[in-house]
Structure formats: structure tokens, C-alpha cells
Amino acid sequence: MAALRVAVIGSGPSGSYSAQLLTEESEAPIEVDVFERLPAPFGLVRYGVAPDHPRIKSITTSFAEVFEETPGVRFLGNVLVGKDITLDEMRAHYDAVVFATGAPLDRSLGIPGEDLEGVHAVREFVSWYGGHPDSDPQSFALTGQRAVVIGVGNVALDAARMLMLSVEELRATDVPEHIVNAFAASSFREVVIVGRRGPAFAKFTNKEFLEFLEVESCDVIVDPADLELSAEEQAHLDSDPAAKRLFSSFKKAVDRGVLGRDRRVRFVFDRSPVELLGENGAVTAIRLTQTTDPAVTETLETQLVLRSVGYRGKALVGLPFNETTHTVPHVESRVHDGDGVVDGVYIAGWIKRGPTGVVGTNRRCALDTVTSLLEDVSAPGRVSTASTAADVDDLLESRGVHVVDWAAWKTIDAAEVAAGESVGRERVKLHDRDEMLRVARGNGMDAR
Ligand SMILES: Cc1cc2nc3c(=O)[nH]c(=O)nc-3n(C[C@H](O)[C@H](O)[C@H](O)COP(=O)(O)OP(=O)(O)OC[C@H]3O[C@@H](n4cnc5c(N)ncnc54)[C@H](O)[C@@H]3O)c2cc1C
């Protein structure tokens, strides 16, 4: 019996879980090729999850087992689906294709001044400190005194915490050495986190907020006046235990008071940004209004503004796309173009659900996808028209695509560990795509 052949596009959590679950759940023999546009696997676990969260990042050990220990699963890194191989070609070569491409864009604030130098999507900042191969190592100089982060989710806290960590704390992470040096030279002493609503409605998880209270070099400042609750806020806390826990942590911060530390993070609630002001093309201040009384405005001097108001999905060539939700429309994970299901094409993860949920949420999501897919391919009378792994390899080779397979990735991985050892750190990420590819060529690249 010929093996079922499935292509998964994207090696983040939803792609990795999809590959794992396909092999676990399929009753028929199965081959899964996981395509990844970067020379490294794991998506946002490698390039989004904060570097000082090693416990969450350690999920990569179990994702790696999928590629290392599951017969029939291959990693094809450095392949951009849509350019190096088209969707139509994918559909011709595989019985089914799962898009697990995430949400790589960001939302904007829609206020004047967003194009000023020093105003960035938090995604750009995260990609930079995470050493994402698409980000320019020089993109952040960190010269200024006050940074402003707009948004009250965990990603906003991650970005603020990174600006506040000490060099010792940063050296315990895997961020590239030049990024540690940039943070070491940073002159920022204050980060202001701005929320549109009151603390009762903040989206941080309690655990992440409490972590801030542990950052040794940093004061955490919450205005006690912000903890006076409206009836609506009180009702919200009464109905939402997570919000209540977080709120009591804000109280803890107020009770701790100001300890006179070198750096500080300040939470400002019930404010909306209305304008970014600049001089010579660079941001110098942000104007905020009180959400409860828009006539009241204030201006905060700042040299760095990070908008952390959500990631956003990107349309994929050949697939339908909902421009409102920025996701690919589907029915039970089967891509749907408005007229009907697109045969053999499925979605999982953030491109399906939008940018919400933690890493583990993607397992449940991928299971739904895999269940629909396996149901379809095992339908009575269905005949496979898939080609072979060698055909796909030949196609990519004929186009001069240098595939980073698992062995080649392991070479990059080992080079990062070695680079870490040389400077007394556990690991130092390679930031530059060309360097990663040079290292990969040393062993395994194109070996397939
Ligand atoms: C800054 C940040 C911090 C986070 N921190 C945490 C945390 O601490 N704990 C937690 O549980 N969750 C955290 N999350 C959430 C978690 O990262 C997501 O739930 C998860 O990564 C979504 O998985 P995904 O596979 O859908 O997308 P992604 O992880 O984005 O993976 C998509 C992959 O597809 C690849 N790809 C895209 N297009 C193509 C193409 N055309 N061809 C080939 N490959 C392609 C991308 O390169 C990428 O590797 C965080 C998210 C962010 C943004």
C-alpha cells in the first residue's frame, strides 16, 4: 500500500503538532514533509517566545523528536512555499496540504506619526532581539530615556521586560551577542505601558505580570488611583477569576511601592494614543487622551514607541482570505473559498484561528485539522495521485533551492551551542541568514 503523502507548510507549533498528530492518528502508512521558509524550525517558539522563558521554549525538544524519531517525517527548511514551489504544485505532489503559516504581520494604530523613526510594531522588536533572519541586526539603537509600549497583552510585557533586564540576565538567554551588547549600551531607563481600559481589563496573564516584580533592576509603578473600580470593572472582576488574580497583583505592586531602582516600568491605564510627534523625522513624544474623557490629553516624551496591538495573518497566493479577520476561511479546518471546500487543502494554527492562544492551544487546533484531513483521505474509492519524495526534491533542486534538511539544521544548532560556549553562554543564536546557510552547507544541506 503506497504511503499517504502530506505537506505541512510552517514548522511552528501548529505545523509541528500537525506532523506529529498525522503520524500518530493515521491508520495508513504516511509520509509528512514539513516546509519552512526559514533555515531554522519552530516558528514563534524560536523567534517570538521571550528569550528569558526557557521553560516554554523547551517544547522544541518534543517537536524535534517528531523530525528525528518519526519515520516518514522530513524537514525542508529554507523553502518559501508560494515562490519556490507553488500551491498547485503542492497539490499535485501530495494527497493533502496543511497551511500552518502563522500570522506574520501586525496591526497599526491608525494615528498620525506612525511612520516616524523610532515607532515600530512590537513584532519588529521581538524579531530583532530574537535574531530572526529577516530582521536587520542594526534596526534598534536603543538610545533614549523613555520607551512607550502601547497594549496590555503578554507580548507588551515581554518587550518591556527585555528593555529592563540586566546584562547578566540577558547573557543567560540565547539572544545573539550583538543584541546583548545593544541592550547593554541601552540608555532607556523607563518603559511606560499604555492600556486603553482600566487594570481590571488588562490582558496580561498574572504569571507574566508577577514575573516583572522579580526583575531585579526595575521598579514597577502602578498608580493607586487606577485601582479604584467602576461598577463595570467590579462586575468584571467578580465574573473573571483570572482578571481578579491579576488585579490583586497590581495591588501588590502598589503596596511594594517605589524602591528607587535604576530602571522602572510604569503602567498607565484608561489612555488612548492619538498622535505621535516628531522632530527631523524621529519620534519625540506621544499624545494620549483619557479614554473616559477624551478632552483630557497629555504628552509624554519618548524616543521609542512599540505598538503591541496584535499580530495579523497574511494572505497566501492561491488561497481565499478574509480581509476582516485576516485568516483563511474554513469549514472544520478544510479551506473554503465561498463556493465550496478547496479539495485537499487544510489550515491549522494562527492562520486559522487568528493570533490568539498559547503554544498548547495549537495542539488541539492541529488535532481538529488532522481529524478532518484523515477522514477525507480515507474516504472509500479515493485514489491517491501523489508523487514521491524524490520528485519533490528534484523539483526544488531544478530551481536551485538549497533545502536545509534536518541534518543541516542540526549543524546550525551545534554551531549556535559552540558559539555560546566560546563566550561562556549556553547558546548564542545565529542572526544572519547567509551565515546560517554557510554553516548548513558544512553538513547535510541539500543532502536529503
Ligand atoms: C512575541 C510572542 C511571544 C509569545 N510568547 C508565548 C509564550 O510565552 N507562551 C506561549 O504559550 N505562547 C506564546 N506565544 C504564542 C505562540 O507563539 C503561538 O501560539 C504559536 O507560535 C502559533 O503557532 P503557529 O504555528 O500557528 O505560527 P508560527 O509559530 O508563527 O509558525 C508559522 C511558521 O510558518 C512559516 N511560514 C510562514 N509562511 C511560510 C511559507 N509561505 N512557506 C514556508 N514556511 C512559512 C514561518 O516561518 C513560521 O516558522 C507568543 C507569541 C508571540 C507573537
Short mmCIF file of C-alpha atoms and ligand atoms in Angstrom, two decimals:
data_model
loop_
_atom_site.label_atom_id
_atom_site.label_comp_id
_atom_site.label_asym_id
_atom_site.label_seq_id
_atom_site.Cartn_x
_atom_site.Cartn_y
_atom_site.Cartn_z
CA MET A 1 0.00 0.00 0.00
CA ALA A 2 1.51 3.35 -1.06
CA ALA A 3 2.01 5.79 1.80
CA LEU A 4 -0.24 8.79 2.10
CA ARG A 5 1.77 11.93 1.36
CA VAL A 6 1.02 15.15 3.23
CA ALA A 7 2.78 18.53 3.03
CA VAL A 8 2.69 20.81 6.06
CA ILE A 9 3.64 24.43 5.44
CA GLY A 10 5.24 26.01 8.50
CA SER A 11 7.22 24.40 11.33
CA GLY A 12 5.86 26.46 14.24
CA PRO A 13 3.72 24.81 16.92
CA SER A 14 0.74 24.20 14.64
CA GLY A 15 2.88 22.70 11.87
CA SER A 16 4.94 20.60 14.27
CA TYR A 17 1.85 19.34 16.11
CA SER A 18 0.16 18.61 12.76
CA ALA A 19 3.12 16.48 11.63
CA GLN A 20 3.20 14.65 14.96
CA LEU A 21 -0.55 14.02 15.03
CA LEU A 22 -0.71 12.92 11.39
CA THR A 23 1.76 10.15 12.10
CA GLU A 24 0.05 9.21 15.37
CA GLU A 25 -3.51 9.24 14.07
CA SER A 26 -3.15 7.82 10.55
CA GLU A 27 -4.04 4.17 10.24
CA ALA A 28 -2.42 4.03 6.79
CA PRO A 29 1.34 4.44 6.28
CA ILE A 30 2.07 8.15 5.96
CA GLU A 31 4.87 10.48 4.84
CA VAL A 32 4.88 14.10 6.00
CA ASP A 33 7.09 16.80 4.51
CA VAL A 34 7.23 19.94 6.68
CA PHE A 35 8.20 23.00 4.64
CA GLU A 36 9.65 26.02 6.39
CA ARG A 37 10.73 29.27 4.76
CA LEU A 38 13.45 29.88 7.36
CA PRO A 39 16.63 27.81 7.74
CA ALA A 40 15.52 27.00 11.31
CA PRO A 41 12.42 25.23 12.63
CA PHE A 42 9.81 26.02 15.34
CA GLY A 43 8.33 29.38 14.20
CA LEU A 44 7.47 31.73 17.04
CA VAL A 45 8.74 29.36 19.70
CA ARG A 46 12.21 30.14 18.41
CA TYR A 47 11.54 33.68 17.17
CA GLY A 48 8.72 35.04 19.35
CA VAL A 49 8.59 33.48 22.82
CA ALA A 50 10.69 35.67 25.09
CA PRO A 51 14.33 34.55 25.38
CA ASP A 52 14.08 34.54 29.19
CA HIS A 53 11.29 31.95 29.05
CA PRO A 54 13.37 28.81 28.55
CA ARG A 55 10.72 26.54 30.01
CA ILE A 56 8.25 27.40 27.25
CA LYS A 57 10.96 27.20 24.62
CA SER A 58 11.84 23.70 25.80
CA ILE A 59 8.76 22.41 23.92
CA THR A 60 11.15 22.39 20.94
CA THR A 61 12.67 19.20 22.40
CA SER A 62 9.44 17.33 21.80
CA PHE A 63 8.94 19.00 18.38
CA ALA A 64 12.48 17.90 17.46
CA GLU A 65 11.56 14.30 18.25
CA VAL A 66 8.91 14.49 15.53
CA PHE A 67 11.61 15.21 12.96
CA GLU A 68 14.30 12.99 14.46
CA GLU A 69 12.44 9.90 15.51
CA THR A 70 9.34 9.59 13.36
CA PRO A 71 9.94 7.60 10.18
CA GLY A 72 8.50 9.35 7.14
CA VAL A 73 8.63 12.90 8.57
CA ARG A 74 11.05 15.26 6.83
CA PHE A 75 12.03 18.89 7.47
CA LEU A 76 12.54 21.01 4.36
CA GLY A 77 13.80 24.36 5.62
CA ASN A 78 14.69 27.42 3.55
CA VAL A 79 11.80 26.72 1.15
CA LEU A 80 9.30 29.52 0.63
CA VAL A 81 6.02 27.98 -0.41
CA GLY A 82 4.31 30.23 -2.93
CA LYS A 83 7.64 31.13 -4.55
CA ASP A 84 9.99 28.14 -4.53
CA ILE A 85 7.07 25.76 -5.01
CA THR A 86 3.50 26.81 -5.80
CA LEU A 87 0.27 25.72 -4.22
CA ASP A 88 -0.78 23.97 -7.45
CA GLU A 89 2.48 22.02 -7.47
CA MET A 90 1.98 21.13 -3.83
CA ARG A 91 -1.47 19.81 -4.59
CA ALA A 92 -0.10 17.75 -7.47
CA HIS A 93 2.68 16.22 -5.38
CA TYR A 94 0.76 15.47 -2.17
CA ASP A 95 -2.52 13.89 -1.14
CA ALA A 96 -3.16 16.83 1.16
CA VAL A 97 -1.57 20.15 2.11
CA VAL A 98 -1.84 21.80 5.55
CA PHE A 99 -1.07 25.50 5.81
CA ALA A 100 0.27 26.36 9.27
CA THR A 101 1.87 29.65 8.31
CA GLY A 102 1.02 31.75 11.37
CA ALA A 103 0.27 35.48 11.47
CA PRO A 104 3.45 37.28 10.38
CA LEU A 105 2.10 40.85 10.02
CA ASP A 106 0.97 43.39 12.58
CA ARG A 107 -1.87 45.79 13.20
CA SER A 108 -1.29 49.52 13.16
CA LEU A 109 -2.74 52.22 15.43
CA GLY A 110 -4.05 54.35 12.58
CA ILE A 111 -2.85 57.63 14.13
CA PRO A 112 -0.65 60.39 12.69
CA GLY A 113 3.09 59.95 13.08
CA GLU A 114 3.27 56.16 12.88
CA ASP A 115 5.86 56.38 10.12
CA LEU A 116 8.31 58.35 12.28
CA GLU A 117 11.67 56.80 13.02
CA GLY A 118 11.57 55.13 16.42
CA VAL A 119 7.97 53.95 16.03
CA HIS A 120 7.77 50.21 15.48
CA ALA A 121 5.46 47.26 15.63
CA VAL A 122 6.43 45.20 18.66
CA ARG A 123 6.81 42.33 16.16
CA GLU A 124 9.84 44.09 14.67
CA PHE A 125 11.40 44.49 18.11
CA VAL A 126 10.68 40.87 19.05
CA SER A 127 12.13 39.65 15.75
CA TRP A 128 15.22 41.76 16.27
CA TYR A 129 16.03 40.59 19.79
CA GLY A 130 15.06 37.05 18.82
CA GLY A 131 17.62 37.11 15.99
CA HIS A 132 15.05 36.47 13.23
CA PRO A 133 16.89 36.09 9.90
CA ASP A 134 14.58 38.69 8.25
CA SER A 135 15.39 41.39 10.79
CA ASP A 136 18.27 43.79 10.32
CA PRO A 137 20.73 43.36 13.22
CA GLN A 138 21.15 47.16 13.26
CA SER A 139 17.44 48.04 13.39
CA PHE A 140 17.38 49.20 17.03
CA ALA A 141 19.99 51.51 18.54
CA LEU A 142 18.28 51.85 21.97
CA THR A 143 19.32 55.44 22.51
CA GLY A 144 16.75 57.32 24.51
CA GLN A 145 15.40 57.58 28.03
CA ARG A 146 11.75 56.54 27.84
CA ALA A 147 10.13 53.86 25.73
CA VAL A 148 6.37 53.60 25.38
CA VAL A 149 4.63 50.29 24.70
CA ILE A 150 1.01 50.50 23.55
CA GLY A 151 -1.01 47.46 24.56
CA VAL A 152 -1.68 45.36 27.62
CA GLY A 153 -1.05 41.79 26.46
CA ASN A 154 1.80 39.46 27.33
CA VAL A 155 3.80 40.45 24.25
CA ALA A 156 3.84 44.06 25.53
CA LEU A 157 5.20 42.79 28.84
CA ASP A 158 7.83 40.68 27.06
CA ALA A 159 9.09 43.69 25.12
CA ALA A 160 9.13 45.92 28.21
CA ARG A 161 10.91 43.27 30.29
CA MET A 162 13.58 42.82 27.63
CA LEU A 163 14.30 46.55 27.86
CA MET A 164 14.65 46.27 31.63
CA LEU A 165 16.70 43.06 32.01
CA SER A 166 20.27 43.34 33.22
CA VAL A 167 23.17 42.19 31.04
CA GLU A 168 23.64 39.15 33.32
CA GLU A 169 20.00 38.20 32.82
CA LEU A 170 20.33 38.62 29.06
CA ARG A 171 23.51 36.56 28.93
CA ALA A 172 21.58 33.66 30.43
CA THR A 173 19.40 33.64 27.26
CA ASP A 174 20.23 32.68 23.68
CA VAL A 175 19.94 36.17 22.15
CA PRO A 176 22.73 36.96 19.71
CA GLU A 177 25.83 38.53 21.24
CA HIS A 178 25.44 41.81 19.29
CA ILE A 179 21.88 42.13 20.67
CA VAL A 180 23.13 41.65 24.25
CA ASN A 181 25.68 44.38 23.52
CA ALA A 182 22.95 46.67 22.16
CA PHE A 183 20.88 46.18 25.32
CA ALA A 184 24.00 46.68 27.45
CA ALA A 185 24.52 50.05 25.77
CA SER A 186 20.83 50.98 26.08
CA SER A 187 20.15 54.32 27.76
CA PHE A 188 16.45 53.60 28.34
CA ARG A 189 15.57 53.90 32.00
CA GLU A 190 11.78 53.91 31.84
CA VAL A 191 9.15 51.96 29.94
CA VAL A 192 5.56 53.19 30.03
CA ILE A 193 2.94 50.57 29.19
CA VAL A 194 -0.29 52.16 28.00
CA GLY A 195 -3.70 50.48 28.23
CA ARG A 196 -6.92 51.72 26.68
CA ARG A 197 -9.02 50.42 29.57
CA GLY A 198 -8.51 50.05 33.31
CA PRO A 199 -6.38 47.40 35.03
CA ALA A 200 -9.43 45.18 35.53
CA PHE A 201 -9.47 44.62 31.76
CA ALA A 202 -5.71 44.18 31.21
CA LYS A 203 -4.90 41.10 29.13
CA PHE A 204 -1.60 40.14 30.78
CA THR A 205 -1.55 36.79 32.47
CA ASN A 206 -0.96 37.09 36.19
CA LYS A 207 2.14 34.92 35.97
CA GLU A 208 3.78 37.25 33.45
CA PHE A 209 2.92 40.34 35.46
CA LEU A 210 4.33 38.80 38.65
CA GLU A 211 7.50 37.99 36.73
CA PHE A 212 8.00 41.72 36.31
CA LEU A 213 8.06 42.12 40.08
CA GLU A 214 11.04 39.72 40.04
CA VAL A 215 13.15 41.78 37.63
CA GLU A 216 15.85 42.90 39.99
CA SER A 217 16.94 46.14 38.38
CA CYS A 218 13.45 47.54 37.92
CA ASP A 219 10.70 49.32 39.85
CA VAL A 220 7.11 48.56 38.89
CA ILE A 221 4.86 51.59 39.19
CA VAL A 222 1.07 51.41 39.25
CA ASP A 223 -0.95 54.48 40.19
CA PRO A 224 -3.18 53.62 43.20
CA ALA A 225 -5.89 55.84 41.68
CA ASP A 226 -6.13 53.35 38.79
CA LEU A 227 -7.21 50.67 41.24
CA GLU A 228 -10.42 52.47 42.15
CA LEU A 229 -13.03 50.39 40.41
CA SER A 230 -16.11 51.42 38.46
CA ALA A 231 -19.21 49.26 38.82
CA GLU A 232 -18.48 47.71 35.41
CA GLU A 233 -14.91 46.87 36.40
CA GLN A 234 -16.04 45.38 39.72
CA ALA A 235 -18.60 43.22 37.91
CA HIS A 236 -15.91 42.07 35.50
CA LEU A 237 -13.58 41.06 38.33
CA ASP A 238 -16.42 39.24 40.06
CA SER A 239 -17.08 37.19 36.94
CA ASP A 240 -13.48 36.54 35.85
CA PRO A 241 -11.14 34.85 38.36
CA ALA A 242 -8.06 35.40 36.15
CA ALA A 243 -8.75 39.14 35.96
CA LYS A 244 -9.26 39.18 39.74
CA ARG A 245 -5.92 37.47 40.37
CA LEU A 246 -4.16 39.94 38.09
CA PHE A 247 -5.86 42.85 39.77
CA SER A 248 -4.62 41.72 43.18
CA SER A 249 -1.11 41.59 41.73
CA PHE A 250 -1.47 45.23 40.66
CA LYS A 251 -2.34 45.92 44.31
CA LYS A 252 0.79 44.04 45.32
CA ALA A 253 2.85 46.34 43.09
CA VAL A 254 1.23 49.41 44.67
CA ASP A 255 1.89 48.02 48.18
CA ARG A 256 5.53 47.34 47.32
CA GLY A 257 5.90 50.97 46.30
CA VAL A 258 8.89 52.58 44.65
CA LEU A 259 12.20 51.00 45.68
CA GLY A 260 14.41 53.58 43.98
CA ARG A 261 15.87 51.17 41.46
CA ASP A 262 17.86 52.16 38.43
CA ARG A 263 15.05 51.44 35.95
CA ARG A 264 11.28 51.49 36.07
CA VAL A 265 8.22 50.30 34.25
CA ARG A 266 5.11 52.40 34.66
CA PHE A 267 1.58 51.27 33.85
CA VAL A 268 -0.76 53.94 32.51
CA PHE A 269 -4.40 52.93 32.15
CA ASP A 270 -7.52 54.38 30.51
CA ARG A 271 -5.47 56.20 27.88
CA SER A 272 -5.56 56.05 24.07
CA PRO A 273 -2.75 57.22 21.81
CA VAL A 274 -3.93 59.92 19.40
CA GLU A 275 -0.76 61.26 17.81
CA LEU A 276 2.97 60.66 17.59
CA LEU A 277 5.06 63.82 17.47
CA GLY A 278 8.50 64.11 15.95
CA GLU A 279 11.46 66.25 15.04
CA ASN A 280 13.68 65.66 12.00
CA GLY A 281 11.69 62.56 11.13
CA ALA A 282 12.18 60.86 14.52
CA VAL A 283 9.62 60.41 17.27
CA THR A 284 9.99 62.70 20.28
CA ALA A 285 6.64 62.36 22.05
CA ILE A 286 3.29 60.64 22.12
CA ARG A 287 -0.02 62.34 22.82
CA LEU A 288 -2.54 60.37 24.85
CA THR A 289 -6.16 61.10 25.69
CA GLN A 290 -8.08 59.83 28.65
CA THR A 291 -10.45 57.17 27.37
CA THR A 292 -13.05 58.18 29.94
CA ASP A 293 -12.78 61.88 29.00
CA PRO A 294 -11.21 62.50 25.56
CA ALA A 295 -10.97 66.22 26.31
CA VAL A 296 -8.13 65.43 28.74
CA THR A 297 -4.86 64.91 26.92
CA GLU A 298 -1.24 64.56 27.98
CA THR A 299 2.04 64.41 26.12
CA LEU A 300 4.81 62.04 27.09
CA GLU A 301 8.32 62.48 25.79
CA THR A 302 9.63 59.30 24.24
CA GLN A 303 12.27 58.10 21.83
CA LEU A 304 10.90 54.61 21.17
CA VAL A 305 7.27 53.59 20.66
CA LEU A 306 6.30 49.95 20.27
CA ARG A 307 2.73 49.21 19.27
CA SER A 308 1.67 45.89 20.67
CA VAL A 309 -1.87 45.73 19.42
CA GLY A 310 -1.89 42.34 17.77
CA TYR A 311 -0.28 40.23 15.10
CA ARG A 312 -2.10 39.77 11.79
CA GLY A 313 -2.38 36.95 9.26
CA LYS A 314 -1.09 37.30 5.70
CA ALA A 315 -2.90 36.24 2.51
CA LEU A 316 -1.32 33.27 0.76
CA VAL A 317 -1.11 33.15 -3.02
CA GLY A 318 -3.88 30.92 -4.38
CA LEU A 319 -5.84 30.68 -1.12
CA PRO A 320 -9.01 32.59 -0.16
CA PHE A 321 -8.51 35.17 2.58
CA ASN A 322 -10.85 37.02 4.91
CA GLU A 323 -9.65 40.63 4.94
CA THR A 324 -11.55 41.39 8.15
CA THR A 325 -10.31 38.57 10.36
CA HIS A 326 -7.04 38.17 8.43
CA THR A 327 -7.48 34.41 8.42
CA VAL A 328 -8.13 31.79 5.75
CA PRO A 329 -11.82 30.82 5.73
CA HIS A 330 -12.53 27.20 6.53
CA VAL A 331 -15.12 24.66 7.48
CA GLU A 332 -13.80 22.25 10.07
CA SER A 333 -10.23 23.16 9.02
CA ARG A 334 -10.95 22.49 5.32
CA VAL A 335 -10.17 25.64 3.30
CA HIS A 336 -13.40 27.11 1.93
CA ASP A 337 -13.47 29.61 -0.94
CA GLY A 338 -17.06 30.75 -0.53
CA ASP A 339 -18.39 28.32 -3.13
CA GLY A 340 -17.15 25.16 -1.52
CA VAL A 341 -14.28 23.31 0.07
CA VAL A 342 -10.92 23.54 -1.73
CA ASP A 343 -10.11 19.88 -2.20
CA GLY A 344 -7.11 18.63 -0.24
CA VAL A 345 -6.14 21.95 1.41
CA TYR A 346 -6.33 22.47 5.18
CA ILE A 347 -5.24 25.03 7.76
CA ALA A 348 -4.05 24.96 11.35
CA GLY A 349 -2.85 27.43 14.00
CA TRP A 350 -2.85 31.21 13.83
CA ILE A 351 -3.69 31.39 10.11
CA LYS A 352 -6.89 29.52 11.01
CA ARG A 353 -7.81 30.98 14.42
CA GLY A 354 -6.10 34.37 14.35
CA PRO A 355 -3.27 35.33 16.72
CA THR A 356 -4.67 34.02 19.98
CA GLY A 357 -3.83 31.28 22.41
CA VAL A 358 -0.70 29.77 23.86
CA VAL A 359 1.56 27.16 22.28
CA GLY A 360 -0.56 24.28 23.61
CA THR A 361 -3.74 25.73 22.04
CA ASN A 362 -2.25 24.82 18.68
CA ARG A 363 -2.21 21.11 19.54
CA ARG A 364 -5.97 20.98 19.95
CA CYS A 365 -6.32 23.08 16.79
CA ALA A 366 -3.99 20.78 14.82
CA LEU A 367 -5.88 17.72 16.03
CA ASP A 368 -9.10 19.11 14.53
CA THR A 369 -7.25 19.69 11.25
CA VAL A 370 -5.69 16.23 11.20
CA THR A 371 -9.04 14.60 12.01
CA SER A 372 -10.75 16.28 9.02
CA LEU A 373 -7.81 15.52 6.73
CA LEU A 374 -7.59 11.84 7.62
CA GLU A 375 -11.35 11.48 7.30
CA ASP A 376 -11.17 12.88 3.74
CA VAL A 377 -8.18 10.89 2.51
CA SER A 378 -9.59 7.63 3.83
CA ALA A 379 -12.94 8.10 2.04
CA PRO A 380 -13.91 4.92 0.16
CA GLY A 381 -12.92 4.95 -3.52
CA ARG A 382 -10.45 7.80 -3.15
CA VAL A 383 -7.36 7.25 -5.32
CA SER A 384 -4.01 8.85 -4.46
CA THR A 385 -2.38 10.91 -7.21
CA ALA A 386 0.59 11.98 -5.10
CA SER A 387 4.12 11.70 -6.46
CA THR A 388 7.23 10.73 -4.49
CA ALA A 389 9.63 12.49 -2.14
CA ALA A 390 12.29 12.23 -4.86
CA ASP A 391 10.04 14.10 -7.32
CA VAL A 392 9.68 16.99 -4.88
CA ASP A 393 13.43 17.01 -4.23
CA ASP A 394 14.13 17.07 -7.97
CA LEU A 395 11.72 19.95 -8.50
CA LEU A 396 13.36 22.04 -5.76
CA GLU A 397 16.83 21.18 -6.98
CA SER A 398 15.94 22.14 -10.55
CA ARG A 399 15.04 25.60 -9.19
CA GLY A 400 18.28 25.98 -7.30
CA VAL A 401 16.53 25.92 -3.90
CA HIS A 402 19.02 24.99 -1.18
CA VAL A 403 16.95 22.93 1.17
CA VAL A 404 18.05 22.91 4.81
CA ASP A 405 17.10 19.42 5.89
CA TRP A 406 17.11 18.20 9.49
CA ALA A 407 20.80 17.20 9.42
CA ALA A 408 21.70 20.65 8.10
CA TRP A 409 19.59 22.32 10.79
CA LYS A 410 21.38 20.24 13.44
CA THR A 411 24.65 21.66 12.11
CA ILE A 412 23.31 25.19 12.64
CA ASP A 413 22.06 24.13 16.07
CA ALA A 414 25.51 22.78 17.01
CA ALA A 415 27.20 25.95 15.70
CA GLU A 416 24.96 28.04 17.98
CA VAL A 417 25.88 25.94 21.01
CA ALA A 418 29.58 26.21 20.09
CA ALA A 419 29.26 29.99 19.62
CA GLY A 420 27.71 30.15 23.10
CA GLU A 421 30.50 28.11 24.68
CA SER A 422 33.10 30.42 23.21
CA VAL A 423 31.66 33.36 25.18
CA GLY A 424 30.63 31.47 28.33
CA ARG A 425 26.97 31.16 27.39
CA GLU A 426 24.78 28.14 26.79
CA ARG A 427 23.84 29.12 23.25
CA VAL A 428 24.09 32.14 21.02
CA LYS A 429 21.69 32.32 18.10
CA LEU A 430 22.96 32.98 14.60
CA HIS A 431 21.10 36.02 13.29
CA ASP A 432 22.25 36.26 9.71
CA ARG A 433 20.52 34.03 7.15
CA ASP A 434 23.59 33.81 4.91
CA GLU A 435 25.74 32.74 7.83
CA MET A 436 23.15 30.10 8.78
CA LEU A 437 23.19 28.81 5.22
CA ARG A 438 27.00 28.78 5.12
CA VAL A 439 27.05 26.74 8.32
CA ALA A 440 24.32 24.45 6.99
CA ARG A 441 26.31 23.80 3.84
CA GLY A 442 29.03 22.38 6.05
CA ASN A 443 26.93 19.30 6.67
CA GLY A 444 23.71 17.93 5.40
CA MET A 445 22.42 20.85 3.36
CA ASP A 446 20.91 19.52 0.18
CA ALA A 447 21.90 16.08 1.40
CA ARG A 448 18.28 14.92 1.64
C1 LIG B 1 6.03 37.66 20.81
C2 LIG B 1 5.28 36.41 21.16
C3 LIG B 1 5.52 35.77 22.36
C4 LIG B 1 4.81 34.61 22.68
N1 LIG B 1 5.07 34.03 23.88
C5 LIG B 1 4.40 32.90 24.21
C6 LIG B 1 4.66 32.28 25.46
O1 LIG B 1 5.48 32.76 26.26
N2 LIG B 1 3.96 31.14 25.76
C7 LIG B 1 3.06 30.60 24.88
O2 LIG B 1 2.46 29.55 25.18
N3 LIG B 1 2.79 31.18 23.68
C8 LIG B 1 3.43 32.32 23.33
N4 LIG B 1 3.16 32.92 22.14
C9 LIG B 1 2.14 32.32 21.24
C10 LIG B 1 2.72 31.20 20.34
O3 LIG B 1 3.98 31.58 19.86
C11 LIG B 1 1.73 30.92 19.19
O4 LIG B 1 0.55 30.36 19.76
C12 LIG B 1 2.26 29.94 18.15
O5 LIG B 1 3.57 30.20 17.75
C13 LIG B 1 1.37 29.94 16.88
O6 LIG B 1 1.79 28.86 16.10
P1 LIG B 1 1.70 28.79 14.51
O7 LIG B 1 2.36 27.51 14.14
O8 LIG B 1 0.29 28.99 14.09
O9 LIG B 1 2.53 30.05 13.95
P2 LIG B 1 4.09 30.34 13.95
O10 LIG B 1 4.71 29.96 15.22
O11 LIG B 1 4.21 31.76 13.53
O12 LIG B 1 4.69 29.41 12.81
C14 LIG B 1 4.45 29.65 11.44
C15 LIG B 1 5.65 29.17 10.63
O13 LIG B 1 5.30 29.14 9.24
C16 LIG B 1 6.42 29.59 8.49
N5 LIG B 1 5.93 30.07 7.21
C17 LIG B 1 5.10 31.12 7.01
N6 LIG B 1 4.84 31.27 5.69
C18 LIG B 1 5.51 30.28 5.04
C19 LIG B 1 5.64 29.91 3.66
N7 LIG B 1 4.99 30.58 2.68
N8 LIG B 1 6.44 28.86 3.33
C20 LIG B 1 7.09 28.15 4.31
N9 LIG B 1 7.00 28.48 5.63
C21 LIG B 1 6.22 29.52 6.00
C22 LIG B 1 7.01 30.68 9.38
O14 LIG B 1 8.36 30.98 9.05
C23 LIG B 1 6.87 30.05 10.76
O15 LIG B 1 8.00 29.30 11.11
C24 LIG B 1 3.85 34.08 21.79
C25 LIG B 1 3.59 34.74 20.58
C26 LIG B 1 4.29 35.90 20.27
C27 LIG B 1 4.00 36.60 18.97
#
